[in-house]
């Protein structure tokens, strides 16, 4: 190698050594590094959906989606409270994630091929297996979706419900007129005021709305049919696989904790466990945290501060009168299943 080339090679080597420590100090995830530098997780939610994300009497956002945000904050920062909730509509939610306005989107989003392949999103584990349902006024006497031929139906624009309705009514050789309003609260008000014959969205959202009516919940009826599959899951941007890993394995850790019977209340009692799977889950043995770019006790923080999957369900969805069904663990007849944390 000639002198000039030898010098160039040496400079290149020195440059690579100079930047190596910076890479070593980072997590390998630009999003996680940004969250740490900021000191909080920016999480996109609806803020208008009981059971998923809705303010309590003190104005604190509560729900299953909100708990996903808190769980990821616990894993990433060690503190489930270091979350800033960003309220998004069904129309602007994807742009907010794509543009970096939020780090994580947990807004009753249905996981579909089109969204994952075309919008640059990656979906985590399903946190609620749902489907499109219908609500009508009890006074209307309607008992089946088949009786809605020619009806006006309130629906949020920019949702998968729009396409589902169009497909289903066309297949049934029925017609309907959509009433599109880009605000959940305004849409529900329109339905209650009689501007549409029915209100269509995810059945869980309908159940939450009915629950919020209190003494007037008997004025509405949920029809028995579910006309689509709507697996709801949180989403992140493509291009940051480490951040995606942290989201998905945080969700799996909560399922695994339920499988082991570990809760937020008893997790400290498992510190002396001799079960190798439990010891790895709680960061007592192994380097799973390092593989994800976080503290070795990341899953312990999630479980201790947020709880396992059953606790999230019981806290947020059971009060709405929703049976866990497909959302239960696989050994209880549901679809919940955690891959091995090892």
CSV table of C-alpha atoms in Angstrom, one decimal:
chain,number,residue,atom,x,y,z
A,1,UNK,CA,0.0,0.0,0.0
A,2,UNK,CA,1.5,3.4,-1.0
A,3,UNK,CA,2.0,6.2,1.5
A,4,UNK,CA,-1.0,8.3,0.6
A,5,UNK,CA,-3.4,5.3,0.7
A,6,UNK,CA,-1.8,4.1,3.9
A,7,UNK,CA,-2.5,7.5,5.5
A,8,UNK,CA,-6.0,7.5,4.2
A,9,UNK,CA,-6.6,4.1,5.7
A,10,UNK,CA,-5.2,5.1,9.0
A,11,UNK,CA,-7.4,8.3,9.1
A,12,UNK,CA,-10.5,6.2,8.3
A,13,UNK,CA,-9.6,3.7,11.1
A,14,UNK,CA,-9.1,6.5,13.6
A,15,UNK,CA,-12.4,8.1,12.5
A,16,UNK,CA,-14.2,4.8,13.0
A,17,UNK,CA,-12.7,4.4,16.5
A,18,UNK,CA,-13.6,8.0,17.4
A,19,UNK,CA,-17.3,7.4,16.7
A,20,UNK,CA,-17.5,3.9,18.2
A,21,UNK,CA,-18.0,5.1,21.8
A,22,UNK,CA,-21.0,7.3,20.8
A,23,UNK,CA,-22.6,4.3,19.2
A,24,UNK,CA,-21.9,2.2,22.3
A,25,UNK,CA,-23.5,4.8,24.5
A,26,UNK,CA,-26.7,4.8,22.4
A,27,UNK,CA,-29.4,2.2,22.5
A,28,UNK,CA,-29.3,1.4,18.8
A,29,UNK,CA,-32.8,3.0,18.5
A,30,UNK,CA,-33.0,6.6,17.4
A,31,UNK,CA,-36.5,6.8,18.8
A,32,UNK,CA,-35.5,5.4,22.2
A,33,UNK,CA,-32.5,7.8,22.3
A,34,UNK,CA,-34.8,10.7,21.6
A,35,UNK,CA,-37.3,9.6,24.3
A,36,UNK,CA,-34.4,9.4,26.8
A,37,UNK,CA,-33.1,12.8,25.8
A,38,UNK,CA,-36.5,14.3,26.1
A,39,UNK,CA,-37.3,12.5,29.4
A,40,UNK,CA,-40.7,11.5,28.3
A,41,UNK,CA,-42.6,9.4,25.8
A,42,UNK,CA,-45.0,11.1,23.4
A,43,UNK,CA,-47.9,8.8,22.9
A,44,UNK,CA,-50.8,9.4,20.5
A,45,UNK,CA,-54.2,8.5,21.8
A,46,UNK,CA,-57.8,9.4,21.2
A,47,UNK,CA,-58.7,10.7,24.7
A,48,UNK,CA,-62.4,10.2,23.8
A,49,UNK,CA,-62.8,6.4,24.1
A,50,UNK,CA,-63.8,4.9,27.4
A,51,UNK,CA,-61.9,1.7,28.1
A,52,UNK,CA,-59.0,2.7,25.8
A,53,UNK,CA,-58.1,6.4,26.6
A,54,UNK,CA,-60.5,8.7,28.5
A,55,UNK,CA,-59.9,11.2,31.2
A,56,UNK,CA,-60.9,10.3,34.7
A,57,UNK,CA,-62.5,12.6,37.3
A,58,UNK,CA,-59.1,14.3,37.8
A,59,UNK,CA,-58.4,14.7,34.1
A,60,UNK,CA,-55.9,11.8,34.0
A,61,UNK,CA,-56.0,9.7,30.8
A,62,UNK,CA,-57.0,6.1,31.6
A,63,UNK,CA,-57.6,3.0,29.5
A,64,UNK,CA,-56.0,0.1,27.8
A,65,UNK,CA,-54.3,2.2,25.1
A,66,UNK,CA,-53.1,4.6,27.8
A,67,UNK,CA,-51.6,1.6,29.7
A,68,UNK,CA,-49.6,0.5,26.7
A,69,UNK,CA,-48.1,4.0,26.6
A,70,UNK,CA,-47.3,3.8,30.3
A,71,UNK,CA,-45.9,0.3,30.0
A,72,UNK,CA,-43.5,1.4,27.2
A,73,UNK,CA,-42.4,4.4,29.2
A,74,UNK,CA,-41.7,2.1,32.2
A,75,UNK,CA,-39.6,-0.1,29.9
A,76,UNK,CA,-37.8,2.7,28.3
A,77,UNK,CA,-37.4,5.2,31.1
A,78,UNK,CA,-38.1,3.2,34.3
A,79,UNK,CA,-41.1,5.4,35.1
A,80,UNK,CA,-44.6,4.7,33.8
A,81,UNK,CA,-45.6,8.3,34.5
A,82,UNK,CA,-43.2,9.9,32.1
A,83,UNK,CA,-45.7,10.0,29.3
A,84,UNK,CA,-47.2,13.0,27.5
A,85,UNK,CA,-50.5,12.0,25.9
A,86,UNK,CA,-51.1,13.7,22.5
A,87,UNK,CA,-54.8,13.7,21.5
A,88,UNK,CA,-55.3,12.7,17.9
A,89,UNK,CA,-58.3,12.3,15.6
A,90,UNK,CA,-58.9,9.4,13.3
A,91,UNK,CA,-57.8,11.6,10.4
A,92,UNK,CA,-54.5,13.0,11.7
A,93,UNK,CA,-53.3,10.0,13.8
A,94,UNK,CA,-51.1,8.4,11.1
A,95,UNK,CA,-49.6,11.7,9.9
A,96,UNK,CA,-48.7,12.5,13.6
A,97,UNK,CA,-46.8,9.2,13.8
A,98,UNK,CA,-45.1,9.5,10.4
A,99,UNK,CA,-44.0,13.0,11.0
A,100,UNK,CA,-42.5,12.2,14.5
A,101,UNK,CA,-45.0,14.2,16.4
A,102,UNK,CA,-45.5,11.1,18.5
A,103,UNK,CA,-43.2,8.2,19.3
A,104,UNK,CA,-45.9,5.7,19.6
A,105,UNK,CA,-49.5,5.5,18.4
A,106,UNK,CA,-52.0,3.7,20.6
A,107,UNK,CA,-55.4,4.9,19.3
A,108,UNK,CA,-57.7,1.9,18.7
A,109,UNK,CA,-55.9,1.3,15.4
A,110,UNK,CA,-56.9,-1.7,13.3
A,111,UNK,CA,-53.9,-3.7,12.0
A,112,UNK,CA,-54.4,-4.0,8.2
A,113,UNK,CA,-52.1,-4.9,5.3
A,114,UNK,CA,-52.7,-1.6,3.6
A,115,UNK,CA,-51.7,0.4,6.7
A,116,UNK,CA,-48.6,-1.6,7.4
A,117,UNK,CA,-47.4,-1.8,3.8
A,118,UNK,CA,-48.4,1.7,2.5
A,119,UNK,CA,-48.2,4.0,5.5
A,120,UNK,CA,-44.7,3.1,6.8
A,121,UNK,CA,-46.1,1.6,10.1
A,122,UNK,CA,-45.2,-1.5,12.1
A,123,UNK,CA,-47.9,-2.9,14.4
A,124,UNK,CA,-47.1,-4.4,17.8
A,125,UNK,CA,-48.9,-7.2,19.4
A,126,UNK,CA,-52.7,-7.1,19.2
A,127,UNK,CA,-54.0,-5.6,22.5
A,128,UNK,CA,-57.7,-6.0,21.7
A,129,UNK,CA,-59.4,-8.4,19.2
A,130,UNK,CA,-62.4,-6.5,18.1
A,131,UNK,CA,-64.8,-6.1,15.2
A,132,UNK,CA,-67.2,-3.6,13.6
A,133,UNK,CA,-70.5,-3.4,15.4
A,134,UNK,CA,-73.7,-1.2,15.3
A,135,UNK,CA,-75.6,0.8,17.9
A,136,UNK,CA,-79.2,2.0,17.4
A,137,UNK,CA,-81.7,3.7,19.5
A,138,UNK,CA,-83.7,1.3,21.6
A,139,UNK,CA,-86.9,3.0,20.6
A,140,UNK,CA,-86.3,2.1,17.0
A,141,UNK,CA,-87.0,-1.6,17.7
A,142,UNK,CA,-84.2,-2.7,15.4
A,143,UNK,CA,-82.8,-6.1,16.4
A,144,UNK,CA,-80.4,-7.0,13.5
A,145,UNK,CA,-78.1,-5.3,11.0
A,146,UNK,CA,-80.1,-6.8,8.3
A,147,UNK,CA,-82.9,-4.3,9.2
A,148,UNK,CA,-80.7,-1.3,8.3
A,149,UNK,CA,-81.2,-1.3,4.6
A,150,UNK,CA,-81.4,2.3,3.5
A,151,UNK,CA,-80.4,3.6,6.9
A,152,UNK,CA,-78.1,6.6,7.6
A,153,UNK,CA,-75.1,5.5,9.6
A,154,UNK,CA,-72.8,7.7,11.6
A,155,UNK,CA,-69.1,6.8,11.1
A,156,UNK,CA,-65.7,8.5,11.6
A,157,UNK,CA,-63.9,9.3,8.4
A,158,UNK,CA,-60.4,7.9,7.9
A,159,UNK,CA,-61.2,4.7,9.7
A,160,UNK,CA,-61.4,1.1,8.5
A,161,UNK,CA,-65.1,1.2,9.4
A,162,UNK,CA,-65.8,3.2,6.3
A,163,UNK,CA,-64.4,0.5,4.0
A,164,UNK,CA,-66.0,-2.3,6.0
A,165,UNK,CA,-69.5,-0.7,5.8
A,166,UNK,CA,-69.2,-0.2,2.0
A,167,UNK,CA,-68.0,-3.8,1.4
A,168,UNK,CA,-70.6,-5.4,3.7
A,169,UNK,CA,-73.6,-3.5,2.5
A,170,UNK,CA,-72.6,-4.1,-1.1
A,171,UNK,CA,-72.2,-7.8,-0.5
A,172,UNK,CA,-75.6,-7.9,1.2
A,173,UNK,CA,-77.2,-6.0,-1.7
A,174,UNK,CA,-78.3,-3.3,0.8
A,175,UNK,CA,-77.8,0.4,0.8
A,176,UNK,CA,-76.9,3.0,3.4
A,177,UNK,CA,-75.9,6.7,3.6
A,178,UNK,CA,-72.8,7.5,5.7
A,179,UNK,CA,-72.8,10.5,8.0
A,180,UNK,CA,-69.1,11.5,8.3
A,181,UNK,CA,-68.0,13.6,11.3
A,182,UNK,CA,-64.4,13.9,12.2
A,183,UNK,CA,-64.9,14.1,16.0
A,184,UNK,CA,-65.9,11.2,18.1
A,185,UNK,CA,-67.8,13.4,20.6
A,186,UNK,CA,-69.6,15.3,17.9
A,187,UNK,CA,-70.4,12.0,16.0
A,188,UNK,CA,-71.9,10.5,19.2
A,189,UNK,CA,-73.9,13.7,19.8
A,190,UNK,CA,-75.2,13.5,16.3
A,191,UNK,CA,-76.3,9.9,16.8
A,192,UNK,CA,-78.0,10.7,20.1
A,193,UNK,CA,-79.7,13.8,18.4
A,194,UNK,CA,-81.2,11.5,15.7
A,195,UNK,CA,-79.1,12.7,12.8
A,196,UNK,CA,-78.4,9.1,11.9
A,197,UNK,CA,-80.3,5.8,12.3
A,198,UNK,CA,-77.2,3.9,13.6
A,199,UNK,CA,-73.7,4.4,14.8
A,200,UNK,CA,-71.0,2.0,13.5
A,201,UNK,CA,-67.5,1.5,14.9
A,202,UNK,CA,-65.6,-1.1,16.9
A,203,UNK,CA,-67.8,-3.0,19.3
A,204,UNK,CA,-65.5,-2.1,22.3
A,205,UNK,CA,-65.9,1.6,21.5
A,206,UNK,CA,-69.6,1.2,21.3
A,207,UNK,CA,-69.7,-0.6,24.7
A,208,UNK,CA,-67.6,2.2,26.2
A,209,UNK,CA,-69.9,4.8,24.9
A,210,UNK,CA,-72.9,3.0,26.2
A,211,UNK,CA,-71.2,2.7,29.6
A,212,UNK,CA,-70.6,6.5,29.6
A,213,UNK,CA,-74.3,7.2,29.2
A,214,UNK,CA,-74.9,6.1,32.8
A,215,UNK,CA,-78.6,6.0,33.6
A,216,UNK,CA,-79.4,6.6,30.0
A,217,UNK,CA,-77.6,3.5,28.7
A,218,UNK,CA,-80.9,1.7,28.3
A,219,UNK,CA,-81.8,4.2,25.5
A,220,UNK,CA,-79.4,2.5,23.1
A,221,UNK,CA,-79.0,-1.0,21.9
A,222,UNK,CA,-75.9,-2.9,20.6
A,223,UNK,CA,-76.9,-5.1,17.7
A,224,UNK,CA,-75.7,-8.7,18.0
A,225,UNK,CA,-73.7,-8.9,14.7
A,226,UNK,CA,-70.0,-8.2,14.2
A,227,UNK,CA,-69.3,-7.7,10.5
A,228,UNK,CA,-65.5,-7.6,10.4
A,229,UNK,CA,-62.2,-8.5,12.2
A,230,UNK,CA,-60.6,-5.5,13.8
A,231,UNK,CA,-57.4,-6.5,15.6
A,232,UNK,CA,-56.4,-3.3,17.5
A,233,UNK,CA,-52.7,-2.8,18.0
A,234,UNK,CA,-50.3,0.0,18.8
A,235,UNK,CA,-48.0,1.2,16.0
A,236,UNK,CA,-44.6,2.7,15.5
A,237,UNK,CA,-42.7,4.0,12.4
A,238,UNK,CA,-40.8,1.6,10.2
A,239,UNK,CA,-37.1,2.0,10.1
A,240,UNK,CA,-36.4,1.7,13.8
A,241,UNK,CA,-36.5,-2.0,14.5
A,242,UNK,CA,-35.1,-1.7,18.1
A,243,UNK,CA,-38.0,0.6,19.1
A,244,UNK,CA,-40.4,-1.9,17.5
A,245,UNK,CA,-38.8,-4.7,19.5
A,246,UNK,CA,-39.2,-2.8,22.7
A,247,UNK,CA,-42.9,-2.2,22.1
A,248,UNK,CA,-43.7,-5.7,21.1
A,249,UNK,CA,-41.7,-7.4,23.9
A,250,UNK,CA,-43.2,-5.1,26.5
A,251,UNK,CA,-46.6,-6.4,25.5
A,252,UNK,CA,-45.3,-10.0,25.5
A,253,UNK,CA,-43.8,-9.4,29.0
A,254,UNK,CA,-47.3,-8.4,30.3
A,255,UNK,CA,-48.8,-11.6,28.8
A,256,UNK,CA,-46.0,-13.7,30.2
A,257,UNK,CA,-46.5,-12.2,33.7
A,258,UNK,CA,-50.1,-13.2,33.5
A,259,UNK,CA,-49.1,-16.8,32.5
A,260,UNK,CA,-46.8,-17.0,35.5
A,261,UNK,CA,-49.4,-15.5,37.9
A,262,UNK,CA,-47.2,-12.4,38.5
A,263,UNK,CA,-49.0,-9.2,39.2
A,264,UNK,CA,-48.2,-5.6,40.2
A,265,UNK,CA,-49.1,-6.6,43.8
A,266,UNK,CA,-47.0,-9.8,44.1
A,267,UNK,CA,-44.1,-9.3,41.7
A,268,UNK,CA,-41.7,-8.6,44.6
A,269,UNK,CA,-42.5,-12.0,46.0
A,270,UNK,CA,-41.0,-13.6,42.9
A,271,UNK,CA,-37.5,-12.2,43.4
A,272,UNK,CA,-36.3,-15.5,44.9
A,273,UNK,CA,-38.0,-17.6,42.3
A,274,UNK,CA,-35.9,-20.5,41.0
A,275,UNK,CA,-37.9,-20.7,37.7
A,276,UNK,CA,-35.3,-19.7,35.0
A,277,UNK,CA,-38.0,-18.2,32.8
A,278,UNK,CA,-39.3,-16.0,35.6
A,279,UNK,CA,-35.8,-15.0,36.6
A,280,UNK,CA,-35.1,-13.9,33.0
A,281,UNK,CA,-38.4,-12.0,32.8
A,282,UNK,CA,-37.7,-10.1,35.9
A,283,UNK,CA,-34.1,-9.3,35.0
A,284,UNK,CA,-32.6,-11.4,37.7
A,285,UNK,CA,-30.6,-13.5,35.3
A,286,UNK,CA,-29.6,-13.0,31.6
A,287,UNK,CA,-29.2,-9.9,29.4
A,288,UNK,CA,-32.6,-9.5,27.8
A,289,UNK,CA,-32.7,-5.8,28.7
A,290,UNK,CA,-29.3,-5.2,27.0
A,291,UNK,CA,-30.6,-6.8,23.9
A,292,UNK,CA,-33.5,-4.3,23.8
A,293,UNK,CA,-31.3,-1.4,24.7
A,294,UNK,CA,-32.9,-0.8,28.1
A,295,UNK,CA,-32.2,-1.6,31.8
A,296,UNK,CA,-32.0,-5.3,32.8
A,297,UNK,CA,-35.1,-4.7,35.1
A,298,UNK,CA,-37.2,-3.3,32.3
A,299,UNK,CA,-40.0,-5.9,32.5
A,300,UNK,CA,-40.0,-5.8,36.3
A,301,UNK,CA,-40.7,-2.0,36.0
A,302,UNK,CA,-43.5,-2.7,33.6
A,303,UNK,CA,-45.2,-5.3,35.8
A,304,UNK,CA,-44.7,-3.4,39.0
A,305,UNK,CA,-45.9,-0.1,37.7
A,306,UNK,CA,-48.6,-1.0,35.1
A,307,UNK,CA,-49.4,-4.7,35.8
A,308,UNK,CA,-49.9,-7.8,33.7
A,309,UNK,CA,-52.3,-8.2,30.8
A,310,UNK,CA,-55.2,-9.4,33.0
A,311,UNK,CA,-54.8,-6.4,35.3
A,312,UNK,CA,-55.0,-4.1,32.3
A,313,UNK,CA,-58.2,-5.8,31.1
A,314,UNK,CA,-59.9,-5.9,34.6
A,315,UNK,CA,-59.0,-2.2,35.2
A,316,UNK,CA,-60.2,-0.9,31.8
A,317,UNK,CA,-62.5,-3.2,29.9
A,318,UNK,CA,-64.3,-5.4,32.4
A,319,UNK,CA,-66.1,-2.3,33.9
A,320,UNK,CA,-67.7,-1.8,30.4
A,321,UNK,CA,-69.3,-5.2,30.7
A,322,UNK,CA,-67.1,-6.8,28.0
A,323,UNK,CA,-66.3,-10.5,28.3
A,324,UNK,CA,-62.6,-11.1,27.7
A,325,UNK,CA,-63.3,-13.9,25.1
A,326,UNK,CA,-60.7,-13.9,22.3
A,327,UNK,CA,-58.5,-11.5,24.4
A,328,UNK,CA,-57.9,-14.1,27.1
A,329,UNK,CA,-54.8,-16.3,27.3
A,330,UNK,CA,-54.6,-19.2,24.9
A,331,UNK,CA,-54.9,-21.7,27.6
A,332,UNK,CA,-58.2,-20.0,28.6
A,333,UNK,CA,-59.7,-20.2,25.2
A,334,UNK,CA,-58.4,-16.9,23.9
A,335,UNK,CA,-55.6,-15.8,21.5
A,336,UNK,CA,-53.2,-14.3,24.0
A,337,UNK,CA,-49.8,-16.0,23.8
A,338,UNK,CA,-46.3,-14.8,24.7
A,339,UNK,CA,-43.3,-16.2,22.8
A,340,UNK,CA,-40.4,-17.3,25.1
A,341,UNK,CA,-38.5,-14.5,26.8
A,342,UNK,CA,-35.1,-16.1,26.7
